[in-house]
PDB file of C-alpha atoms in Angstrom:
ATOM      1  CA  UNK S   1       0.000   0.000   0.000  1.00  0.00           C
ATOM      2  CA  UNK S   2       1.382   3.384  -1.007  1.00  0.00           C
ATOM      3  CA  UNK S   3      -0.214   5.402   1.791  1.00  0.00           C
ATOM      4  CA  UNK S   4      -2.787   6.912  -0.537  1.00  0.00           C
ATOM      5  CA  UNK S   5      -6.475   6.702   0.243  1.00  0.00           C
ATOM      6  CA  UNK S   6      -8.644   4.561  -1.947  1.00  0.00           C
ATOM      7  CA  UNK S   7     -11.479   6.230  -3.835  1.00  0.00           C
ATOM      8  CA  UNK S   8     -13.968   4.893  -1.297  1.00  0.00           C
ATOM      9  CA  UNK S   9     -11.917   6.166   1.644  1.00  0.00           C
ATOM     10  CA  UNK S  10     -11.482   9.548  -0.056  1.00  0.00           C
ATOM     11  CA  UNK S  11     -15.234   9.885  -0.636  1.00  0.00           C
ATOM     12  CA  UNK S  12     -15.938   8.905   2.966  1.00  0.00           C
ATOM     13  CA  UNK S  13     -13.410  11.457   4.265  1.00  0.00           C
ATOM     14  CA  UNK S  14     -14.876  14.215   2.079  1.00  0.00           C
ATOM     15  CA  UNK S  15     -18.402  13.313   3.151  1.00  0.00           C
ATOM     16  CA  UNK S  16     -17.430  13.463   6.833  1.00  0.00           C
ATOM     17  CA  UNK S  17     -15.660  16.809   6.302  1.00  0.00           C
ATOM     18  CA  UNK S  18     -18.706  18.199   4.472  1.00  0.00           C
ATOM     19  CA  UNK S  19     -20.982  16.965   7.260  1.00  0.00           C
ATOM     20  CA  UNK S  20     -18.811  18.544   9.981  1.00  0.00           C
ATOM     21  CA  UNK S  21     -18.595  21.868   8.141  1.00  0.00           C
ATOM     22  CA  UNK S  22     -22.372  21.875   7.574  1.00  0.00           C
ATOM     23  CA  UNK S  23     -23.021  21.106  11.252  1.00  0.00           C
ATOM     24  CA  UNK S  24     -20.624  23.847  12.374  1.00  0.00           C
ATOM     25  CA  UNK S  25     -22.185  26.447  10.074  1.00  0.00           C
ATOM     26  CA  UNK S  26     -25.682  25.407  11.140  1.00  0.00           C
ATOM     27  CA  UNK S  27     -24.734  25.710  14.802  1.00  0.00           C
ATOM     28  CA  UNK S  28     -23.255  29.191  14.226  1.00  0.00           C
ATOM     29  CA  UNK S  29     -26.372  30.290  12.366  1.00  0.00           C
ATOM     30  CA  UNK S  30     -28.649  28.951  15.129  1.00  0.00           C
ATOM     31  CA  UNK S  31     -26.542  30.577  17.852  1.00  0.00           C
ATOM     32  CA  UNK S  32     -26.680  33.989  16.130  1.00  0.00           C
ATOM     33  CA  UNK S  33     -30.344  33.585  15.297  1.00  0.00           C
ATOM     34  CA  UNK S  34     -31.594  32.657  18.757  1.00  0.00           C
ATOM     35  CA  UNK S  35     -29.285  34.843  20.836  1.00  0.00           C
ATOM     36  CA  UNK S  36     -29.226  38.005  18.692  1.00  0.00           C
ATOM     37  CA  UNK S  37     -31.432  38.131  15.637  1.00  0.00           C
ATOM     38  CA  UNK S  38     -34.658  36.742  17.118  1.00  0.00           C
ATOM     39  CA  UNK S  39     -34.883  39.180  20.076  1.00  0.00           C
ATOM     40  CA  UNK S  40     -33.914  42.111  17.837  1.00  0.00           C
ATOM     41  CA  UNK S  41     -36.371  41.125  15.109  1.00  0.00           C
ATOM     42  CA  UNK S  42     -39.224  40.653  17.570  1.00  0.00           C
ATOM     43  CA  UNK S  43     -38.557  44.058  19.103  1.00  0.00           C
ATOM     44  CA  UNK S  44     -38.331  45.888  15.778  1.00  0.00           C
ATOM     45  CA  UNK S  45     -41.448  44.177  14.408  1.00  0.00           C
ATOM     46  CA  UNK S  46     -43.533  45.673  17.245  1.00  0.00           C
ATOM     47  CA  UNK S  47     -43.096  49.171  15.818  1.00  0.00           C
ATOM     48  CA  UNK S  48     -44.803  49.726  12.450  1.00  0.00           C
ATOM     49  CA  UNK S  49     -42.472  52.675  11.721  1.00  0.00           C
ATOM     50  CA  UNK S  50     -39.606  50.200  11.266  1.00  0.00           C
ATOM     51  CA  UNK S  51     -41.108  48.521   8.171  1.00  0.00           C
ATOM     52  CA  UNK S  52     -38.985  50.605   5.766  1.00  0.00           C
ATOM     53  CA  UNK S  53     -35.692  49.721   7.446  1.00  0.00           C
ATOM     54  CA  UNK S  54     -33.796  46.449   7.178  1.00  0.00           C
ATOM     55  CA  UNK S  55     -31.025  45.693   9.648  1.00  0.00           C
ATOM     56  CA  UNK S  56     -29.025  42.612  10.502  1.00  0.00           C
ATOM     57  CA  UNK S  57     -27.633  42.235  13.980  1.00  0.00           C
ATOM     58  CA  UNK S  58     -25.122  39.446  14.568  1.00  0.00           C
ATOM     59  CA  UNK S  59     -21.911  38.530  16.296  1.00  0.00           C
ATOM     60  CA  UNK S  60     -18.839  39.712  14.412  1.00  0.00           C
ATOM     61  CA  UNK S  61     -17.878  37.052  11.844  1.00  0.00           C
ATOM     62  CA  UNK S  62     -20.726  35.013  13.419  1.00  0.00           C
ATOM     63  CA  UNK S  63     -18.118  33.811  15.911  1.00  0.00           C
ATOM     64  CA  UNK S  64     -17.173  36.643  18.250  1.00  0.00           C
ATOM     65  CA  UNK S  65     -19.733  37.135  21.046  1.00  0.00           C
ATOM     66  CA  UNK S  66     -17.773  40.133  22.358  1.00  0.00           C
ATOM     67  CA  UNK S  67     -18.564  42.236  19.282  1.00  0.00           C
ATOM     68  CA  UNK S  68     -22.033  42.948  17.954  1.00  0.00           C
ATOM     69  CA  UNK S  69     -22.475  44.155  14.386  1.00  0.00           C
ATOM     70  CA  UNK S  70     -25.442  46.423  13.716  1.00  0.00           C
ATOM     71  CA  UNK S  71     -25.592  46.295   9.916  1.00  0.00           C
ATOM     72  CA  UNK S  72     -27.986  48.720   8.247  1.00  0.00           C
ATOM     73  CA  UNK S  73     -28.887  46.883   5.040  1.00  0.00           C
ATOM     74  CA  UNK S  74     -31.544  49.077   3.415  1.00  0.00           C
ATOM     75  CA  UNK S  75     -34.076  51.830   3.974  1.00  0.00           C
ATOM     76  CA  UNK S  76     -36.578  53.768   1.898  1.00  0.00           C
ATOM     77  CA  UNK S  77     -36.165  57.316   0.636  1.00  0.00           C
ATOM     78  CA  UNK S  78     -38.759  58.397   3.219  1.00  0.00           C
ATOM     79  CA  UNK S  79     -36.707  57.045   6.128  1.00  0.00           C
ATOM     80  CA  UNK S  80     -35.262  59.770   8.344  1.00  0.00           C
ATOM     81  CA  UNK S  81     -32.089  59.784  10.405  1.00  0.00           C
ATOM     82  CA  UNK S  82     -34.321  59.724  13.487  1.00  0.00           C
ATOM     83  CA  UNK S  83     -35.879  56.480  12.191  1.00  0.00           C
ATOM     84  CA  UNK S  84     -32.420  54.915  11.922  1.00  0.00           C
ATOM     85  CA  UNK S  85     -31.574  56.069  15.455  1.00  0.00           C
ATOM     86  CA  UNK S  86     -34.859  54.655  16.803  1.00  0.00           C
ATOM     87  CA  UNK S  87     -34.094  51.251  15.261  1.00  0.00           C
ATOM     88  CA  UNK S  88     -30.592  51.307  16.747  1.00  0.00           C
ATOM     89  CA  UNK S  89     -31.973  52.296  20.165  1.00  0.00           C
ATOM     90  CA  UNK S  90     -34.651  49.591  19.996  1.00  0.00           C
ATOM     91  CA  UNK S  91     -31.938  47.080  19.124  1.00  0.00           C
ATOM     92  CA  UNK S  92     -29.963  48.168  22.189  1.00  0.00           C
ATOM     93  CA  UNK S  93     -33.123  47.892  24.276  1.00  0.00           C
ATOM     94  CA  UNK S  94     -33.809  44.336  23.057  1.00  0.00           C
ATOM     95  CA  UNK S  95     -30.221  43.295  23.911  1.00  0.00           C
ATOM     96  CA  UNK S  96     -29.886  45.279  27.166  1.00  0.00           C
ATOM     97  CA  UNK S  97     -29.204  42.142  29.214  1.00  0.00           C
ATOM     98  CA  UNK S  98     -26.245  41.187  27.020  1.00  0.00           C
ATOM     99  CA  UNK S  99     -22.772  42.635  27.321  1.00  0.00           C
ATOM    100  CA  UNK S 100     -20.444  43.404  24.431  1.00  0.00           C
ATOM    101  CA  UNK S 101     -16.987  44.920  24.326  1.00  0.00           C
ATOM    102  CA  UNK S 102     -17.837  46.755  21.133  1.00  0.00           C
ATOM    103  CA  UNK S 103     -20.717  47.399  18.766  1.00  0.00           C
ATOM    104  CA  UNK S 104     -19.872  47.969  15.116  1.00  0.00           C
ATOM    105  CA  UNK S 105     -22.061  50.227  12.970  1.00  0.00           C
ATOM    106  CA  UNK S 106     -22.008  48.863   9.416  1.00  0.00           C
ATOM    107  CA  UNK S 107     -23.756  49.647   6.169  1.00  0.00           C
ATOM    108  CA  UNK S 108     -24.458  46.813   3.730  1.00  0.00           C
ATOM    109  CA  UNK S 109     -21.753  44.669   5.292  1.00  0.00           C
ATOM    110  CA  UNK S 110     -19.045  47.364   5.437  1.00  0.00           C
ATOM    111  CA  UNK S 111     -17.959  48.294   8.944  1.00  0.00           C
ATOM    112  CA  UNK S 112     -17.886  52.079   9.410  1.00  0.00           C
ATOM    113  CA  UNK S 113     -17.892  53.106  13.080  1.00  0.00           C
ATOM    114  CA  UNK S 114     -17.967  51.619  16.573  1.00  0.00           C
ATOM    115  CA  UNK S 115     -19.469  52.171  20.005  1.00  0.00           C
ATOM    116  CA  UNK S 116     -18.240  50.828  23.289  1.00  0.00           C
ATOM    117  CA  UNK S 117     -20.330  47.930  24.506  1.00  0.00           C
ATOM    118  CA  UNK S 118     -20.756  49.782  27.794  1.00  0.00           C
ATOM    119  CA  UNK S 119     -22.353  52.763  26.012  1.00  0.00           C
ATOM    120  CA  UNK S 120     -24.594  50.462  23.935  1.00  0.00           C
ATOM    121  CA  UNK S 121     -25.780  48.776  27.133  1.00  0.00           C
ATOM    122  CA  UNK S 122     -26.449  52.220  28.671  1.00  0.00           C
ATOM    123  CA  UNK S 123     -28.628  53.126  25.666  1.00  0.00           C
ATOM    124  CA  UNK S 124     -30.515  49.840  26.027  1.00  0.00           C
ATOM    125  CA  UNK S 125     -31.181  50.409  29.709  1.00  0.00           C
ATOM    126  CA  UNK S 126     -32.211  54.068  29.261  1.00  0.00           C
ATOM    127  CA  UNK S 127     -34.302  53.743  26.098  1.00  0.00           C
ATOM    128  CA  UNK S 128     -37.532  52.884  27.927  1.00  0.00           C
ATOM    129  CA  UNK S 129     -37.514  56.029  30.084  1.00  0.00           C
ATOM    130  CA  UNK S 130     -34.983  58.508  28.697  1.00  0.00           C
ATOM    131  CA  UNK S 131     -36.020  61.293  26.348  1.00  0.00           C
ATOM    132  CA  UNK S 132     -34.927  60.066  22.871  1.00  0.00           C
ATOM    133  CA  UNK S 133     -33.711  63.585  22.072  1.00  0.00           C
ATOM    134  CA  UNK S 134     -31.124  63.291  24.855  1.00  0.00           C
ATOM    135  CA  UNK S 135     -29.956  59.898  23.592  1.00  0.00           C
ATOM    136  CA  UNK S 136     -29.795  61.170  20.017  1.00  0.00           C
ATOM    137  CA  UNK S 137     -28.159  64.504  20.794  1.00  0.00           C
ATOM    138  CA  UNK S 138     -25.237  62.952  22.706  1.00  0.00           C
ATOM    139  CA  UNK S 139     -24.825  59.918  20.448  1.00  0.00           C
ATOM    140  CA  UNK S 140     -22.089  61.137  18.047  1.00  0.00           C
ATOM    141  CA  UNK S 141     -19.698  62.033  20.862  1.00  0.00           C
ATOM    142  CA  UNK S 142     -19.738  58.348  21.887  1.00  0.00           C
ATOM    143  CA  UNK S 143     -18.851  57.035  18.425  1.00  0.00           C
ATOM    144  CA  UNK S 144     -15.316  55.957  17.544  1.00  0.00           C
ATOM    145  CA  UNK S 145     -13.605  55.057  14.317  1.00  0.00           C
ATOM    146  CA  UNK S 146     -12.756  51.380  13.847  1.00  0.00           C
ATOM    147  CA  UNK S 147      -9.369  51.873  15.516  1.00  0.00           C
ATOM    148  CA  UNK S 148     -11.066  53.160  18.682  1.00  0.00           C
ATOM    149  CA  UNK S 149     -10.287  56.861  18.289  1.00  0.00           C
ATOM    150  CA  UNK S 150     -13.152  59.313  18.900  1.00  0.00           C
ATOM    151  CA  UNK S 151     -14.882  60.062  15.605  1.00  0.00           C
ATOM    152  CA  UNK S 152     -16.314  63.328  16.964  1.00  0.00           C
ATOM    153  CA  UNK S 153     -15.449  65.693  19.771  1.00  0.00           C
ATOM    154  CA  UNK S 154     -17.389  66.810  22.789  1.00  0.00           C
ATOM    155  CA  UNK S 155     -18.697  70.343  22.997  1.00  0.00           C
ATOM    156  CA  UNK S 156     -18.771  72.926  25.757  1.00  0.00           C
ATOM    157  CA  UNK S 157     -20.306  76.368  25.981  1.00  0.00           C
ATOM    158  CA  UNK S 158     -23.825  77.676  25.797  1.00  0.00           C
ATOM    159  CA  UNK S 159     -26.585  75.088  25.539  1.00  0.00           C
ATOM    160  CA  UNK S 160     -27.801  76.196  22.113  1.00  0.00           C
ATOM    161  CA  UNK S 161     -24.305  76.247  20.604  1.00  0.00           C
ATOM    162  CA  UNK S 162     -23.549  72.836  22.113  1.00  0.00           C
ATOM    163  CA  UNK S 163     -26.814  71.354  20.825  1.00  0.00           C
ATOM    164  CA  UNK S 164     -26.227  72.776  17.333  1.00  0.00           C
ATOM    165  CA  UNK S 165     -22.714  71.296  17.195  1.00  0.00           C
ATOM    166  CA  UNK S 166     -23.907  67.927  18.518  1.00  0.00           C
ATOM    167  CA  UNK S 167     -26.669  67.768  15.902  1.00  0.00           C
ATOM    168  CA  UNK S 168     -24.205  68.787  13.171  1.00  0.00           C
ATOM    169  CA  UNK S 169     -21.914  65.929  14.284  1.00  0.00           C
ATOM    170  CA  UNK S 170     -24.876  63.542  14.232  1.00  0.00           C
ATOM    171  CA  UNK S 171     -25.733  64.583  10.659  1.00  0.00           C
ATOM    172  CA  UNK S 172     -22.090  64.060   9.643  1.00  0.00           C
ATOM    173  CA  UNK S 173     -22.125  60.634  11.292  1.00  0.00           C
ATOM    174  CA  UNK S 174     -25.190  59.579   9.325  1.00  0.00           C
ATOM    175  CA  UNK S 175     -23.695  60.893   6.100  1.00  0.00           C
ATOM    176  CA  UNK S 176     -20.433  58.969   6.580  1.00  0.00           C
ATOM    177  CA  UNK S 177     -22.123  55.837   7.956  1.00  0.00           C
ATOM    178  CA  UNK S 178     -24.606  55.201   5.129  1.00  0.00           C
ATOM    179  CA  UNK S 179     -25.967  58.261   3.293  1.00  0.00           C
ATOM    180  CA  UNK S 180     -22.926  58.954   1.095  1.00  0.00           C
ATOM    181  CA  UNK S 181     -22.938  55.311  -0.086  1.00  0.00           C
ATOM    182  CA  UNK S 182     -26.714  55.312  -0.560  1.00  0.00           C
ATOM    183  CA  UNK S 183     -26.610  58.498  -2.653  1.00  0.00           C
ATOM    184  CA  UNK S 184     -23.694  57.161  -4.733  1.00  0.00           C
ATOM    185  CA  UNK S 185     -25.720  54.091  -5.651  1.00  0.00           C
TER     186      UNK S 185
END
Protein backbone atom coordinates (compact mmCIF):
# COMPACT_ATOMS: atom_id res chain seq x y z
CA UNK A 1 0.00 0.00 0.00
CA UNK A 2 1.38 3.38 -1.01
CA UNK A 3 -0.21 5.40 1.79
CA UNK A 4 -2.79 6.91 -0.54
CA UNK A 5 -6.48 6.70 0.24
CA UNK A 6 -8.64 4.56 -1.95
CA UNK A 7 -11.48 6.23 -3.83
CA UNK A 8 -13.97 4.89 -1.30
CA UNK A 9 -11.92 6.17 1.64
CA UNK A 10 -11.48 9.55 -0.06
CA UNK A 11 -15.23 9.88 -0.64
CA UNK A 12 -15.94 8.90 2.97
CA UNK A 13 -13.41 11.46 4.27
CA UNK A 14 -14.88 14.21 2.08
CA UNK A 15 -18.40 13.31 3.15
CA UNK A 16 -17.43 13.46 6.83
CA UNK A 17 -15.66 16.81 6.30
CA UNK A 18 -18.71 18.20 4.47
CA UNK A 19 -20.98 16.97 7.26
CA UNK A 20 -18.81 18.54 9.98
CA UNK A 21 -18.59 21.87 8.14
CA UNK A 22 -22.37 21.87 7.57
CA UNK A 23 -23.02 21.11 11.25
CA UNK A 24 -20.62 23.85 12.37
CA UNK A 25 -22.19 26.45 10.07
CA UNK A 26 -25.68 25.41 11.14
CA UNK A 27 -24.73 25.71 14.80
CA UNK A 28 -23.25 29.19 14.23
CA UNK A 29 -26.37 30.29 12.37
CA UNK A 30 -28.65 28.95 15.13
CA UNK A 31 -26.54 30.58 17.85
CA UNK A 32 -26.68 33.99 16.13
CA UNK A 33 -30.34 33.58 15.30
CA UNK A 34 -31.59 32.66 18.76
CA UNK A 35 -29.28 34.84 20.84
CA UNK A 36 -29.23 38.00 18.69
CA UNK A 37 -31.43 38.13 15.64
CA UNK A 38 -34.66 36.74 17.12
CA UNK A 39 -34.88 39.18 20.08
CA UNK A 40 -33.91 42.11 17.84
CA UNK A 41 -36.37 41.13 15.11
CA UNK A 42 -39.22 40.65 17.57
CA UNK A 43 -38.56 44.06 19.10
CA UNK A 44 -38.33 45.89 15.78
CA UNK A 45 -41.45 44.18 14.41
CA UNK A 46 -43.53 45.67 17.25
CA UNK A 47 -43.10 49.17 15.82
CA UNK A 48 -44.80 49.73 12.45
CA UNK A 49 -42.47 52.68 11.72
CA UNK A 50 -39.61 50.20 11.27
CA UNK A 51 -41.11 48.52 8.17
CA UNK A 52 -38.98 50.60 5.77
CA UNK A 53 -35.69 49.72 7.45
CA UNK A 54 -33.80 46.45 7.18
CA UNK A 55 -31.03 45.69 9.65
CA UNK A 56 -29.03 42.61 10.50
CA UNK A 57 -27.63 42.24 13.98
CA UNK A 58 -25.12 39.45 14.57
CA UNK A 59 -21.91 38.53 16.30
CA UNK A 60 -18.84 39.71 14.41
CA UNK A 61 -17.88 37.05 11.84
CA UNK A 62 -20.73 35.01 13.42
CA UNK A 63 -18.12 33.81 15.91
CA UNK A 64 -17.17 36.64 18.25
CA UNK A 65 -19.73 37.13 21.05
CA UNK A 66 -17.77 40.13 22.36
CA UNK A 67 -18.56 42.24 19.28
CA UNK A 68 -22.03 42.95 17.95
CA UNK A 69 -22.47 44.16 14.39
CA UNK A 70 -25.44 46.42 13.72
CA UNK A 71 -25.59 46.30 9.92
CA UNK A 72 -27.99 48.72 8.25
CA UNK A 73 -28.89 46.88 5.04
CA UNK A 74 -31.54 49.08 3.42
CA UNK A 75 -34.08 51.83 3.97
CA UNK A 76 -36.58 53.77 1.90
CA UNK A 77 -36.16 57.32 0.64
CA UNK A 78 -38.76 58.40 3.22
CA UNK A 79 -36.71 57.05 6.13
CA UNK A 80 -35.26 59.77 8.34
CA UNK A 81 -32.09 59.78 10.40
CA UNK A 82 -34.32 59.72 13.49
CA UNK A 83 -35.88 56.48 12.19
CA UNK A 84 -32.42 54.92 11.92
CA UNK A 85 -31.57 56.07 15.46
CA UNK A 86 -34.86 54.66 16.80
CA UNK A 87 -34.09 51.25 15.26
CA UNK A 88 -30.59 51.31 16.75
CA UNK A 89 -31.97 52.30 20.17
CA UNK A 90 -34.65 49.59 20.00
CA UNK A 91 -31.94 47.08 19.12
CA UNK A 92 -29.96 48.17 22.19
CA UNK A 93 -33.12 47.89 24.28
CA UNK A 94 -33.81 44.34 23.06
CA UNK A 95 -30.22 43.29 23.91
CA UNK A 96 -29.89 45.28 27.17
CA UNK A 97 -29.20 42.14 29.21
CA UNK A 98 -26.25 41.19 27.02
CA UNK A 99 -22.77 42.64 27.32
CA UNK A 100 -20.44 43.40 24.43
CA UNK A 101 -16.99 44.92 24.33
CA UNK A 102 -17.84 46.75 21.13
CA UNK A 103 -20.72 47.40 18.77
CA UNK A 104 -19.87 47.97 15.12
CA UNK A 105 -22.06 50.23 12.97
CA UNK A 106 -22.01 48.86 9.42
CA UNK A 107 -23.76 49.65 6.17
CA UNK A 108 -24.46 46.81 3.73
CA UNK A 109 -21.75 44.67 5.29
CA UNK A 110 -19.05 47.36 5.44
CA UNK A 111 -17.96 48.29 8.94
CA UNK A 112 -17.89 52.08 9.41
CA UNK A 113 -17.89 53.11 13.08
CA UNK A 114 -17.97 51.62 16.57
CA UNK A 115 -19.47 52.17 20.00
CA UNK A 116 -18.24 50.83 23.29
CA UNK A 117 -20.33 47.93 24.51
CA UNK A 118 -20.76 49.78 27.79
CA UNK A 119 -22.35 52.76 26.01
CA UNK A 120 -24.59 50.46 23.93
CA UNK A 121 -25.78 48.78 27.13
CA UNK A 122 -26.45 52.22 28.67
CA UNK A 123 -28.63 53.13 25.67
CA UNK A 124 -30.52 49.84 26.03
CA UNK A 125 -31.18 50.41 29.71
CA UNK A 126 -32.21 54.07 29.26
CA UNK A 127 -34.30 53.74 26.10
CA UNK A 128 -37.53 52.88 27.93
CA UNK A 129 -37.51 56.03 30.08
CA UNK A 130 -34.98 58.51 28.70
CA UNK A 131 -36.02 61.29 26.35
CA UNK A 132 -34.93 60.07 22.87
CA UNK A 133 -33.71 63.58 22.07
CA UNK A 134 -31.12 63.29 24.85
CA UNK A 135 -29.96 59.90 23.59
CA UNK A 136 -29.80 61.17 20.02
CA UNK A 137 -28.16 64.50 20.79
CA UNK A 138 -25.24 62.95 22.71
CA UNK A 139 -24.83 59.92 20.45
CA UNK A 140 -22.09 61.14 18.05
CA UNK A 141 -19.70 62.03 20.86
CA UNK A 142 -19.74 58.35 21.89
CA UNK A 143 -18.85 57.03 18.42
CA UNK A 144 -15.32 55.96 17.54
CA UNK A 145 -13.61 55.06 14.32
CA UNK A 146 -12.76 51.38 13.85
CA UNK A 147 -9.37 51.87 15.52
CA UNK A 148 -11.07 53.16 18.68
CA UNK A 149 -10.29 56.86 18.29
CA UNK A 150 -13.15 59.31 18.90
CA UNK A 151 -14.88 60.06 15.61
CA UNK A 152 -16.31 63.33 16.96
CA UNK A 153 -15.45 65.69 19.77
CA UNK A 154 -17.39 66.81 22.79
CA UNK A 155 -18.70 70.34 23.00
CA UNK A 156 -18.77 72.93 25.76
CA UNK A 157 -20.31 76.37 25.98
CA UNK A 158 -23.82 77.68 25.80
CA UNK A 159 -26.59 75.09 25.54
CA UNK A 160 -27.80 76.20 22.11
CA UNK A 161 -24.30 76.25 20.60
CA UNK A 162 -23.55 72.84 22.11
CA UNK A 163 -26.81 71.35 20.83
CA UNK A 164 -26.23 72.78 17.33
CA UNK A 165 -22.71 71.30 17.20
CA UNK A 166 -23.91 67.93 18.52
CA UNK A 167 -26.67 67.77 15.90
CA UNK A 168 -24.21 68.79 13.17
CA UNK A 169 -21.91 65.93 14.28
CA UNK A 170 -24.88 63.54 14.23
CA UNK A 171 -25.73 64.58 10.66
CA UNK A 172 -22.09 64.06 9.64
CA UNK A 173 -22.13 60.63 11.29
CA UNK A 174 -25.19 59.58 9.32
CA UNK A 175 -23.69 60.89 6.10
CA UNK A 176 -20.43 58.97 6.58
CA UNK A 177 -22.12 55.84 7.96
CA UNK A 178 -24.61 55.20 5.13
CA UNK A 179 -25.97 58.26 3.29
CA UNK A 180 -22.93 58.95 1.10
CA UNK A 181 -22.94 55.31 -0.09
CA UNK A 182 -26.71 55.31 -0.56
CA UNK A 183 -26.61 58.50 -2.65
CA UNK A 184 -23.69 57.16 -4.73
CA UNK A 185 -25.72 54.09 -5.65
